[in-house]
Amino acid sequence: MASIGDIPTTIVTEFLNSDTRETSLVDAEDPKKVKFTVTPVQNDLSPTSPNQNQNDLQIPQIRIPIYNSNRNEYQRSPRLSRAPRSPRIPRSPKLPKLSPVHASNKNGPQTPFTQFDFADSETEPTDTLTQNSITALLSSKFKEFHKRMKQYGENSPRFRKRLVSKWESLNYDPVESDLALEEDERNKSKKALTIKAVSRWVIMFFVGIGTALLAAGVQIIVEIIAHHKFEFIKTHLDRCSKENCLIIPVLIWCGINLGITILGAALVTYVQPKAAGSGIPLIKSYLNGVRIPGLLTLGGFISKVFGVILSILGGLACGKEGPMAHSGGIMAAGLGKGRIHWCGKKKKEIRIYDQFRSDHEIRDFVAAGAASGVSAAFGAPVGGTLFSVEEAASFWNTELVWRVFFSAMIACFATNFLLSAFEGHPTHLSSPGLVRFNTFPNLTFDLIEIPVFLVMAVFGGLTGSLFVVLNYKLTVFRQKYLHRKKWVKVLEAGVVAIVSAIIGFVLMYFIKDCTEEHPYSHHAITSNMFCDKGHNAMSTLFLTTPEGCLKALLHDPIESYGVVSLVVFIIVFFLLGVWTYGLSVSSGVFIPSLAIGAAWGRLVGLGVIQMFPDQTILANATDMAIKKGMHKNEAKDVGKYALIGAAAQLGGILRTTISLTVIIVECTGDISFGLCIMLALMISKWVGDFFTTGLYDMNVEVSGIPLLVSEPPPLCDHVKASEVMSHPVLSFQPLETVGNIIDVLATETFCGFPIIEPDPKNLRHGKLKGLILQNQLLTLLKKKIFAPEGMLPPSNVTMADFDDPYPVELTKIEEIEANISEEERDYLVDLRPYMNKTPYTVGPNFSLPRVFKIFRGLGLRHLLVVSDDNEPLGMVTRKDLAKYRAESKHGMLKIENLKIEDN
């Protein structure tokens, strides 16, 4: 405790009555200047009478901060008694610096001064207390509030600055054990290799066919039911707008949306929560090498497919393109493994064959399934393949690209055939995908228009980053407050559905934008609500699915929508898109992003035509369109501006460039506009990356998934493997007791354990002999591959048994321990036939970039760090590398060291 020595009262009186605003106290042991502020007091401490002694004076209530060198913190003095007020005396000169240990008065005897003890404080008390007690009270309350807010900011969870420990890696590295080599030698033949190679192509074919059947079925169901739904609502709107009973269609609209959305949200929430959202972030994480329990189950497939149908019919601002990629991945995993698992319960699964059950093989099939889903959704096989390369998969080779492209092409062709057959002309093949931008009648541009497109790209990047920021804030709020109980998730989805219906009605009611222009689509549903001639323009945008809304914004004539209608629609649909993405429903963000961009792109097109009505390029384009037989208003096409806006908005949200360029070009069927689309996507990505990450990357970061990017983090060449590795590691001997294995598995979270030959002098150290995985140990214990010392253990285990847990969650050690007796705990397990005898190792002086490239390039799960004597020192895992994250924000590069948390 710091103290002040003997200071005469006169000196304290002079100090308190002076105009001193700052002083310093110096500790003799640890000098440190401490600044503080004291307001001169009004009470007089001088003797009121000549006979009064200075020692009889009462000290006023003061609080002086002193730096305590022993406790390395600030303390405050206790409150002292306050003297009665007296007339002010003239101010004295400034007090010289005082030592906290001792101060003397040469002209008089030393008077013992009260020792000060100060309360803890994290911040320097630099605020000035006023003479008014109310102001002083408010100042202290503000300081207390500021302190609590600072502590809240430090202690509150930072969802994007952490990794969750529950995520584990997949086993892409094949196990080279005695058992694996024996089985490979037994099955090695030219015929077997040929059959296996042909089987991969056959499975890819069926992946494409299955994805096409799924996509066509979803499209047909949605179009039929949605048409009847909006036709029913439109009938009541037209009738009640004349009979003043508009509350009836509002209740009908809200009731239909609520019932359908509640059903879809309950299906996702209670059957398989991993089916929520688009599924692309999780598929991307899986293809990067992260095990996602429940992602590729039959329950997830049912929840994803029927959930997306119910979400669209429920009136939510979402699309079905992202869920198609997830559904295709689930179908590909099931066909590849020859079994489909039901919601993680081993007793409920369909088994057909077991030729492709390794993580490496299933990874390739899932990549093909994701590409087939995107191809079927947009009718873009090349774009789907590139999307899987750019956005999803992390491991590629030429042969795999050919198989993926083959599957995507089969999916596109089969979807085209099925949808064309549904429309009555199966041989015409006019519907290659679920979403087609169709042919633009006047998709020409001049080089003078490119600056306008560049400005639109910048705006798309800004609004895209705003979309990501708002959705991130909302996602964090949901995780902290709303998603703790399942029924709250369902309730939130129902509220959004009701709000979507009410907003659509309110905009049609208050914005009386009547137009006589006919919609582009012959199946469009319009309402003549409060319109004597023509129809309400807002009804074209809300009495349809999001895909129909997008096509209307791209292709409807120039006079179909007014400026006010477009501005209000942009704001409302933007907020609905932010609110909808992240609900506990199966939904995609492709179509809402395109619709938002098409709306403000169309608005820009209207502005350009109004500002430059006689511009040469516009006049030439109009003349060319008139020569083709189009009306003059139809010739003034704003569709190309809507297309650029849609591309810029999508690029600003998703930050994907190459694949989206190809997808949009394939959807339009016109390569001449590819340059403008590419520029819009690239610039919007660059502008968005200046502020935030992409939407999918944000979802991965919030989930705490340890994703390994393509390149190691920069500026980390000085970091060595010995600094990155997890240590110490628990090792097993080649012959280990059952009880010791159970005890280690029950307490440790590692999924890999080195096998060492112990040193007779020191049993804790030994040379590395191999590596065995946690699931291998669990399988050996479950099948009781152990025996008493001196006896041979059973050998009824194969490599297929070790692959069995995929994609099922691993068996719990508690279940195995309950079936093992006390006598069996002393039995021995021979780990030598099952361990990987050639694990990858590095030295402790390997740099972080080199370790990163080895780990990611080879798809490893464990990388051992060994000494010069080949003794294991530590182990590098995915989380040890993923916690070093490079983030570029506002043009500044920052390297972060993330925390690993349990949840």
PDB file of N, CA, C and O in Angstrom, residues 258-308:
ATOM      1  N   LEU A 258     -47.700 -17.765 -43.136  1.00  0.00           N
ATOM      2  CA  LEU A 258     -47.355 -18.230 -41.795  1.00  0.00           C
ATOM      3  C   LEU A 258     -47.403 -19.750 -41.711  1.00  0.00           C
ATOM      4  O   LEU A 258     -46.468 -20.379 -41.203  1.00  0.00           O
ATOM      5  N   GLY A 259     -48.466 -20.350 -42.206  1.00  0.00           N
ATOM      6  CA  GLY A 259     -48.600 -21.797 -42.101  1.00  0.00           C
ATOM      7  C   GLY A 259     -47.515 -22.544 -42.842  1.00  0.00           C
ATOM      8  O   GLY A 259     -46.897 -23.490 -42.316  1.00  0.00           O
ATOM      9  N   ILE A 260     -47.231 -22.130 -44.074  1.00  0.00           N
ATOM     10  CA  ILE A 260     -46.223 -22.827 -44.869  1.00  0.00           C
ATOM     11  C   ILE A 260     -44.827 -22.621 -44.293  1.00  0.00           C
ATOM     12  O   ILE A 260     -44.025 -23.570 -44.194  1.00  0.00           O
ATOM     13  N   THR A 261     -44.509 -21.394 -43.870  1.00  0.00           N
ATOM     14  CA  THR A 261     -43.171 -21.114 -43.345  1.00  0.00           C
ATOM     15  C   THR A 261     -42.931 -21.817 -42.020  1.00  0.00           C
ATOM     16  O   THR A 261     -41.823 -22.317 -41.768  1.00  0.00           O
ATOM     17  N   ILE A 262     -43.943 -21.853 -41.157  1.00  0.00           N
ATOM     18  CA  ILE A 262     -43.793 -22.550 -39.876  1.00  0.00           C
ATOM     19  C   ILE A 262     -43.484 -24.026 -40.113  1.00  0.00           C
ATOM     20  O   ILE A 262     -42.624 -24.625 -39.442  1.00  0.00           O
ATOM     21  N   LEU A 263     -44.147 -24.619 -41.090  1.00  0.00           N
ATOM     22  CA  LEU A 263     -43.895 -26.028 -41.391  1.00  0.00           C
ATOM     23  C   LEU A 263     -42.469 -26.236 -41.893  1.00  0.00           C
ATOM     24  O   LEU A 263     -41.770 -27.174 -41.476  1.00  0.00           O
ATOM     25  N   GLY A 264     -42.005 -25.364 -42.790  1.00  0.00           N
ATOM     26  CA  GLY A 264     -40.640 -25.489 -43.300  1.00  0.00           C
ATOM     27  C   GLY A 264     -39.593 -25.237 -42.233  1.00  0.00           C
ATOM     28  O   GLY A 264     -38.574 -25.945 -42.173  1.00  0.00           O
ATOM     29  N   ALA A 265     -39.820 -24.255 -41.366  1.00  0.00           N
ATOM     30  CA  ALA A 265     -38.855 -23.977 -40.297  1.00  0.00           C
ATOM     31  C   ALA A 265     -38.814 -25.108 -39.274  1.00  0.00           C
ATOM     32  O   ALA A 265     -37.740 -25.472 -38.781  1.00  0.00           O
ATOM     33  N   ALA A 266     -39.963 -25.671 -38.950  1.00  0.00           N
ATOM     34  CA  ALA A 266     -39.985 -26.789 -38.005  1.00  0.00           C
ATOM     35  C   ALA A 266     -39.277 -28.015 -38.585  1.00  0.00           C
ATOM     36  O   ALA A 266     -38.580 -28.744 -37.861  1.00  0.00           O
ATOM     37  N   LEU A 267     -39.442 -28.240 -39.875  1.00  0.00           N
ATOM     38  CA  LEU A 267     -38.772 -29.380 -40.513  1.00  0.00           C
ATOM     39  C   LEU A 267     -37.258 -29.247 -40.416  1.00  0.00           C
ATOM     40  O   LEU A 267     -36.556 -30.214 -40.087  1.00  0.00           O
ATOM     41  N   VAL A 268     -36.738 -28.056 -40.657  1.00  0.00           N
ATOM     42  CA  VAL A 268     -35.296 -27.849 -40.585  1.00  0.00           C
ATOM     43  C   VAL A 268     -34.815 -27.845 -39.138  1.00  0.00           C
ATOM     44  O   VAL A 268     -33.785 -28.451 -38.797  1.00  0.00           O
ATOM     45  N   THR A 269     -35.538 -27.193 -38.261  1.00  0.00           N
ATOM     46  CA  THR A 269     -35.082 -27.021 -36.885  1.00  0.00           C
ATOM     47  C   THR A 269     -35.068 -28.324 -36.111  1.00  0.00           C
ATOM     48  O   THR A 269     -34.114 -28.604 -35.363  1.00  0.00           O
ATOM     49  N   TYR A 270     -36.090 -29.143 -36.275  1.00  0.00           N
ATOM     50  CA  TYR A 270     -36.224 -30.332 -35.444  1.00  0.00           C
ATOM     51  C   TYR A 270     -35.697 -31.606 -36.116  1.00  0.00           C
ATOM     52  O   TYR A 270     -35.422 -32.580 -35.414  1.00  0.00           O
ATOM     53  N   VAL A 271     -35.570 -31.622 -37.441  1.00  0.00           N
ATOM     54  CA  VAL A 271     -35.073 -32.826 -38.111  1.00  0.00           C
ATOM     55  C   VAL A 271     -33.571 -32.730 -38.329  1.00  0.00           C
ATOM     56  O   VAL A 271     -32.820 -33.621 -37.913  1.00  0.00           O
ATOM     57  N   GLN A 272     -33.087 -31.677 -38.980  1.00  0.00           N
ATOM     58  CA  GLN A 272     -31.655 -31.530 -39.227  1.00  0.00           C
ATOM     59  C   GLN A 272     -31.313 -30.052 -39.337  1.00  0.00           C
ATOM     60  O   GLN A 272     -31.509 -29.430 -40.379  1.00  0.00           O
ATOM     61  N   PRO A 273     -30.774 -29.450 -38.279  1.00  0.00           N
ATOM     62  CA  PRO A 273     -30.428 -28.016 -38.313  1.00  0.00           C
ATOM     63  C   PRO A 273     -29.371 -27.664 -39.348  1.00  0.00           C
ATOM     64  O   PRO A 273     -29.282 -26.511 -39.770  1.00  0.00           O
ATOM     65  N   LYS A 274     -28.551 -28.641 -39.760  1.00  0.00           N
ATOM     66  CA  LYS A 274     -27.525 -28.343 -40.760  1.00  0.00           C
ATOM     67  C   LYS A 274     -28.125 -28.040 -42.130  1.00  0.00           C
ATOM     68  O   LYS A 274     -27.419 -27.588 -43.037  1.00  0.00           O
ATOM     69  N   ALA A 275     -29.418 -28.276 -42.300  1.00  0.00           N
ATOM     70  CA  ALA A 275     -30.083 -27.968 -43.568  1.00  0.00           C
ATOM     71  C   ALA A 275     -30.488 -26.505 -43.668  1.00  0.00           C
ATOM     72  O   ALA A 275     -31.011 -26.089 -44.702  1.00  0.00           O
ATOM     73  N   ALA A 276     -30.265 -25.704 -42.631  1.00  0.00           N
ATOM     74  CA  ALA A 276     -30.631 -24.294 -42.662  1.00  0.00           C
ATOM     75  C   ALA A 276     -29.712 -23.528 -43.607  1.00  0.00           C
ATOM     76  O   ALA A 276     -28.547 -23.886 -43.813  1.00  0.00           O
ATOM     77  N   GLY A 277     -30.239 -22.457 -44.182  1.00  0.00           N
ATOM     78  CA  GLY A 277     -29.447 -21.625 -45.074  1.00  0.00           C
ATOM     79  C   GLY A 277     -29.244 -22.259 -46.434  1.00  0.00           C
ATOM     80  O   GLY A 277     -29.952 -23.184 -46.833  1.00  0.00           O
ATOM     81  N   SER A 278     -28.242 -21.772 -47.150  1.00  0.00           N
ATOM     82  CA  SER A 278     -27.970 -22.295 -48.485  1.00  0.00           C
ATOM     83  C   SER A 278     -27.180 -23.591 -48.438  1.00  0.00           C
ATOM     84  O   SER A 278     -27.273 -24.412 -49.350  1.00  0.00           O
ATOM     85  N   GLY A 279     -26.380 -23.790 -47.408  1.00  0.00           N
ATOM     86  CA  GLY A 279     -25.557 -24.988 -47.308  1.00  0.00           C
ATOM     87  C   GLY A 279     -24.207 -24.865 -47.991  1.00  0.00           C
ATOM     88  O   GLY A 279     -23.330 -25.704 -47.783  1.00  0.00           O
ATOM     89  N   ILE A 280     -24.006 -23.838 -48.799  1.00  0.00           N
ATOM     90  CA  ILE A 280     -22.739 -23.702 -49.517  1.00  0.00           C
ATOM     91  C   ILE A 280     -21.566 -23.456 -48.566  1.00  0.00           C
ATOM     92  O   ILE A 280     -20.485 -24.036 -48.762  1.00  0.00           O
ATOM     93  N   PRO A 281     -21.686 -22.622 -47.518  1.00  0.00           N
ATOM     94  CA  PRO A 281     -20.539 -22.488 -46.594  1.00  0.00           C
ATOM     95  C   PRO A 281     -20.132 -23.810 -45.957  1.00  0.00           C
ATOM     96  O   PRO A 281     -18.934 -24.071 -45.791  1.00  0.00           O
ATOM     97  N   LEU A 282     -21.095 -24.645 -45.588  1.00  0.00           N
ATOM     98  CA  LEU A 282     -20.757 -25.922 -44.984  1.00  0.00           C
ATOM     99  C   LEU A 282     -20.170 -26.887 -46.008  1.00  0.00           C
ATOM    100  O   LEU A 282     -19.240 -27.646 -45.690  1.00  0.00           O
ATOM    101  N   ILE A 283     -20.710 -26.899 -47.231  1.00  0.00           N
ATOM    102  CA  ILE A 283     -20.134 -27.734 -48.280  1.00  0.00           C
ATOM    103  C   ILE A 283     -18.703 -27.290 -48.581  1.00  0.00           C
ATOM    104  O   ILE A 283     -17.789 -28.117 -48.775  1.00  0.00           O
ATOM    105  N   LYS A 284     -18.482 -25.994 -48.606  1.00  0.00           N
ATOM    106  CA  LYS A 284     -17.135 -25.464 -48.822  1.00  0.00           C
ATOM    107  C   LYS A 284     -16.199 -25.914 -47.709  1.00  0.00           C
ATOM    108  O   LYS A 284     -15.052 -26.307 -47.969  1.00  0.00           O
ATOM    109  N   SER A 285     -16.653 -25.875 -46.472  1.00  0.00           N
ATOM    110  CA  SER A 285     -15.828 -26.312 -45.341  1.00  0.00           C
ATOM    111  C   SER A 285     -15.555 -27.802 -45.412  1.00  0.00           C
ATOM    112  O   SER A 285     -14.435 -28.251 -45.126  1.00  0.00           O
ATOM    113  N   TYR A 286     -16.556 -28.578 -45.811  1.00  0.00           N
ATOM    114  CA  TYR A 286     -16.358 -30.018 -45.920  1.00  0.00           C
ATOM    115  C   TYR A 286     -15.322 -30.352 -46.991  1.00  0.00           C
ATOM    116  O   TYR A 286     -14.421 -31.174 -46.774  1.00  0.00           O
ATOM    117  N   LEU A 287     -15.426 -29.722 -48.145  1.00  0.00           N
ATOM    118  CA  LEU A 287     -14.466 -29.979 -49.215  1.00  0.00           C
ATOM    119  C   LEU A 287     -13.083 -29.442 -48.876  1.00  0.00           C
ATOM    120  O   LEU A 287     -12.098 -29.847 -49.495  1.00  0.00           O
ATOM    121  N   ASN A 288     -12.997 -28.547 -47.917  1.00  0.00           N
ATOM    122  CA  ASN A 288     -11.706 -28.069 -47.437  1.00  0.00           C
ATOM    123  C   ASN A 288     -11.050 -29.053 -46.477  1.00  0.00           C
ATOM    124  O   ASN A 288      -9.863 -28.941 -46.188  1.00  0.00           O
ATOM    125  N   GLY A 289     -11.833 -30.027 -45.987  1.00  0.00           N
ATOM    126  CA  GLY A 289     -11.266 -31.051 -45.118  1.00  0.00           C
ATOM    127  C   GLY A 289     -11.821 -31.070 -43.718  1.00  0.00           C
ATOM    128  O   GLY A 289     -11.239 -31.712 -42.840  1.00  0.00           O
ATOM    129  N   VAL A 290     -12.947 -30.393 -43.456  1.00  0.00           N
ATOM    130  CA  VAL A 290     -13.533 -30.335 -42.122  1.00  0.00           C
ATOM    131  C   VAL A 290     -14.713 -31.287 -42.054  1.00  0.00           C
ATOM    132  O   VAL A 290     -15.588 -31.271 -42.933  1.00  0.00           O
ATOM    133  N   ARG A 291     -14.764 -32.101 -41.025  1.00  0.00           N
ATOM    134  CA  ARG A 291     -15.892 -33.005 -40.826  1.00  0.00           C
ATOM    135  C   ARG A 291     -17.072 -32.232 -40.239  1.00  0.00           C
ATOM    136  O   ARG A 291     -16.953 -31.605 -39.179  1.00  0.00           O
ATOM    137  N   ILE A 292     -18.205 -32.274 -40.925  1.00  0.00           N
ATOM    138  CA  ILE A 292     -19.428 -31.589 -40.485  1.00  0.00           C
ATOM    139  C   ILE A 292     -20.470 -32.661 -40.161  1.00  0.00           C
ATOM    140  O   ILE A 292     -21.124 -33.182 -41.079  1.00  0.00           O
ATOM    141  N   PRO A 293     -20.647 -33.045 -38.912  1.00  0.00           N
ATOM    142  CA  PRO A 293     -21.626 -34.089 -38.579  1.00  0.00           C
ATOM    143  C   PRO A 293     -23.040 -33.693 -38.993  1.00  0.00           C
ATOM    144  O   PRO A 293     -23.485 -32.569 -38.752  1.00  0.00           O
ATOM    145  N   GLY A 294     -23.754 -34.598 -39.638  1.00  0.00           N
ATOM    146  CA  GLY A 294     -25.129 -34.356 -40.048  1.00  0.00           C
ATOM    147  C   GLY A 294     -25.294 -33.640 -41.361  1.00  0.00           C
ATOM    148  O   GLY A 294     -26.423 -33.435 -41.808  1.00  0.00           O
ATOM    149  N   LEU A 295     -24.184 -33.272 -42.013  1.00  0.00           N
ATOM    150  CA  LEU A 295     -24.288 -32.490 -43.243  1.00  0.00           C
ATOM    151  C   LEU A 295     -24.784 -33.322 -44.411  1.00  0.00           C
ATOM    152  O   LEU A 295     -25.561 -32.839 -45.237  1.00  0.00           O
ATOM    153  N   LEU A 296     -24.371 -34.583 -44.502  1.00  0.00           N
ATOM    154  CA  LEU A 296     -24.657 -35.421 -45.669  1.00  0.00           C
ATOM    155  C   LEU A 296     -25.543 -36.598 -45.303  1.00  0.00           C
ATOM    156  O   LEU A 296     -25.344 -37.717 -45.769  1.00  0.00           O
ATOM    157  N   THR A 297     -26.549 -36.359 -44.476  1.00  0.00           N
ATOM    158  CA  THR A 297     -27.453 -37.425 -44.052  1.00  0.00           C
ATOM    159  C   THR A 297     -28.761 -37.370 -44.831  1.00  0.00           C
ATOM    160  O   THR A 297     -29.079 -36.363 -45.486  1.00  0.00           O
ATOM    161  N   LEU A 298     -29.507 -38.441 -44.742  1.00  0.00           N
ATOM    162  CA  LEU A 298     -30.809 -38.491 -45.410  1.00  0.00           C
ATOM    163  C   LEU A 298     -31.772 -37.483 -44.789  1.00  0.00           C
ATOM    164  O   LEU A 298     -32.584 -36.862 -45.497  1.00  0.00           O
ATOM    165  N   GLY A 299     -31.696 -37.328 -43.481  1.00  0.00           N
ATOM    166  CA  GLY A 299     -32.531 -36.309 -42.843  1.00  0.00           C
ATOM    167  C   GLY A 299     -32.210 -34.916 -43.337  1.00  0.00           C
ATOM    168  O   GLY A 299     -33.104 -34.086 -43.534  1.00  0.00           O
ATOM    169  N   GLY A 300     -30.911 -34.635 -43.551  1.00  0.00           N
ATOM    170  CA  GLY A 300     -30.540 -33.340 -44.107  1.00  0.00           C
ATOM    171  C   GLY A 300     -31.041 -33.153 -45.525  1.00  0.00           C
ATOM    172  O   GLY A 300     -31.440 -32.058 -45.919  1.00  0.00           O
ATOM    173  N   PHE A 301     -31.045 -34.243 -46.308  1.00  0.00           N
ATOM    174  CA  PHE A 301     -31.537 -34.163 -47.678  1.00  0.00           C
ATOM    175  C   PHE A 301     -33.040 -33.849 -47.705  1.00  0.00           C
ATOM    176  O   PHE A 301     -33.490 -32.971 -48.458  1.00  0.00           O
ATOM    177  N   ILE A 302     -33.804 -34.541 -46.886  1.00  0.00           N
ATOM    178  CA  ILE A 302     -35.249 -34.302 -46.849  1.00  0.00           C
ATOM    179  C   ILE A 302     -35.545 -32.894 -46.353  1.00  0.00           C
ATOM    180  O   ILE A 302     -36.394 -32.172 -46.914  1.00  0.00           O
ATOM    181  N   SER A 303     -34.849 -32.471 -45.297  1.00  0.00           N
ATOM    182  CA  SER A 303     -35.081 -31.129 -44.761  1.00  0.00           C
ATOM    183  C   SER A 303     -34.692 -30.055 -45.768  1.00  0.00           C
ATOM    184  O   SER A 303     -35.378 -29.030 -45.896  1.00  0.00           O
ATOM    185  N   LYS A 304     -33.613 -30.279 -46.499  1.00  0.00           N
ATOM    186  CA  LYS A 304     -33.152 -29.280 -47.465  1.00  0.00           C
ATOM    187  C   LYS A 304     -34.124 -29.163 -48.639  1.00  0.00           C
ATOM    188  O   LYS A 304     -34.492 -28.047 -49.042  1.00  0.00           O
ATOM    189  N   VAL A 305     -34.546 -30.288 -49.200  1.00  0.00           N
ATOM    190  CA  VAL A 305     -35.389 -30.258 -50.397  1.00  0.00           C
ATOM    191  C   VAL A 305     -36.771 -29.716 -50.078  1.00  0.00           C
ATOM    192  O   VAL A 305     -37.252 -28.750 -50.697  1.00  0.00           O
ATOM    193  N   PHE A 306     -37.443 -30.335 -49.119  1.00  0.00           N
ATOM    194  CA  PHE A 306     -38.794 -29.870 -48.796  1.00  0.00           C
ATOM    195  C   PHE A 306     -38.766 -28.522 -48.085  1.00  0.00           C
ATOM    196  O   PHE A 306     -39.719 -27.739 -48.189  1.00  0.00           O
ATOM    197  N   GLY A 307     -37.689 -28.257 -47.372  1.00  0.00           N
ATOM    198  CA  GLY A 307     -37.578 -26.958 -46.705  1.00  0.00           C
ATOM    199  C   GLY A 307     -37.499 -25.812 -47.672  1.00  0.00           C
ATOM    200  O   GLY A 307     -38.120 -24.765 -47.474  1.00  0.00           O
ATOM    201  N   VAL A 308     -36.744 -25.966 -48.765  1.00  0.00           N
ATOM    202  CA  VAL A 308     -36.630 -24.869 -49.723  1.00  0.00           C
ATOM    203  C   VAL A 308     -37.944 -24.670 -50.478  1.00  0.00           C
ATOM    204  O   VAL A 308     -38.318 -23.528 -50.814  1.00  0.00           O
TER     205      VAL A 308
END
